[in-house]
Amino acid sequence: MSEQSDDEEYGSQGSEESEDSADQVPMETQLVQRTFDSQHRSVVRILVRGDGNKNSMCSGCVAHNNGAACSVLTTYHIFKRFSQDNMQVSVLFHGMDKEVPAKVLIAEPDKDLAVLLVAEAVPLFPPVEFSDEVDLSGRYVVMMGFFGLDCHSMVVEPGASIGRIMSEPFIYKGVPSFECFYANHTIEVGTSGGPVFLDEKVVGVNMEADIGKVSAISMNTVKWVLKSRIAGDNVQDLTIPAMLQQIASQS
């Protein structure tokens, strides 16, 4: 009987130690892991090929997916050095061995924003949700993308980087309807266009690094760009996925 009691006591202590260990995991680590677990299937790798050996890669996210067509949100600057006539764009989705052809549905050079359209059936990878948060400064965010990508990269899973938002949204370099915010997450080659998550919803699109900070495109900019391409009085009531579906159906 004494051995059984000792075993039970030891088991109880082990359980308590396990719970204590979980409690000791830093909040930042828990946030990164939670965001990665829930969102990594929605983050994609984008490859752009041009004449000769001109290849570039970046990141993006599934913004709308109805099983018959899929829209991917990313940045524009990765495309600007390619001739539009000879450019080939493809997307590698989570768990797929082969890239899927895509076309640039929306190109907004002045706001460094692009939307790709995959006009064929792909698995129902979950589209991201978009944040409506307006008070951003000081909040923790997680940027997800494919770090260190080049045209020979074998990376098959996105990485995640935590940081904090360092500013409220502001008009970037005086460009009308081009709103950004600063954050301090880590970025590398290949992470341009990656989604920036706040509480597991996209609050920004990773754009470029500056001294000591990173610029991310705000959701207001995304909405302004999409609304400018839709006619009708009800455009103000449409969500980002609804606008993407409408634009894609007209292409």
Short mmCIF file of N, CA and C in Angstrom, two decimals, residues 111 167-182 217-218 221:
data_model
loop_
_atom_site.label_atom_id
_atom_site.label_comp_id
_atom_site.label_asym_id
_atom_site.label_seq_id
_atom_site.Cartn_x
_atom_site.Cartn_y
_atom_site.Cartn_z
N LYS A 111 1.00 52.27 -53.58
CA LYS A 111 0.70 51.84 -52.21
C LYS A 111 1.36 50.49 -51.90
N SER A 167 3.84 52.62 -33.56
CA SER A 167 3.16 53.87 -33.91
C SER A 167 1.70 53.58 -34.21
N GLU A 168 0.91 54.62 -34.17
CA GLU A 168 -0.43 54.51 -34.73
C GLU A 168 -0.31 54.63 -36.25
N PRO A 169 -1.31 54.18 -37.00
CA PRO A 169 -1.25 54.31 -38.46
C PRO A 169 -1.08 55.76 -38.89
N PHE A 170 -0.33 55.96 -39.97
CA PHE A 170 -0.06 57.31 -40.49
C PHE A 170 0.01 57.24 -42.01
N ILE A 171 -0.18 58.39 -42.66
CA ILE A 171 -0.08 58.46 -44.12
C ILE A 171 1.39 58.38 -44.50
N TYR A 172 1.73 57.42 -45.32
CA TYR A 172 3.13 57.10 -45.64
C TYR A 172 3.65 58.00 -46.76
N LYS A 173 4.68 58.76 -46.45
CA LYS A 173 5.38 59.61 -47.42
C LYS A 173 4.44 60.52 -48.20
N GLY A 174 3.36 60.92 -47.55
CA GLY A 174 2.44 61.87 -48.15
C GLY A 174 1.57 61.33 -49.27
N VAL A 175 1.57 60.01 -49.48
CA VAL A 175 0.77 59.42 -50.56
C VAL A 175 -0.68 59.28 -50.07
N PRO A 176 -1.65 59.89 -50.74
CA PRO A 176 -3.04 59.81 -50.28
C PRO A 176 -3.53 58.36 -50.19
N SER A 177 -4.28 58.08 -49.15
CA SER A 177 -4.88 56.75 -48.92
C SER A 177 -3.84 55.64 -48.82
N PHE A 178 -2.62 56.00 -48.43
CA PHE A 178 -1.57 54.99 -48.21
C PHE A 178 -1.17 55.07 -46.75
N GLU A 179 -1.78 54.21 -45.95
CA GLU A 179 -1.60 54.24 -44.50
C GLU A 179 -0.73 53.06 -44.06
N CYS A 180 0.23 53.35 -43.21
CA CYS A 180 1.13 52.32 -42.67
C CYS A 180 1.27 52.50 -41.17
N PHE A 181 1.93 51.53 -40.55
CA PHE A 181 2.37 51.69 -39.16
C PHE A 181 3.75 51.09 -39.04
N TYR A 182 4.46 51.49 -37.97
CA TYR A 182 5.78 50.94 -37.70
C TYR A 182 5.69 49.86 -36.62
N ILE A 217 1.81 47.78 -44.14
CA ILE A 217 0.65 48.42 -44.76
C ILE A 217 -0.59 48.11 -43.93
N SER A 218 -1.38 49.13 -43.64
CA SER A 218 -2.54 48.94 -42.77
C SER A 218 -3.72 48.35 -43.53
N THR A 221 -5.59 50.79 -45.85
CA THR A 221 -5.06 50.90 -47.21
C THR A 221 -5.63 49.80 -48.09
#
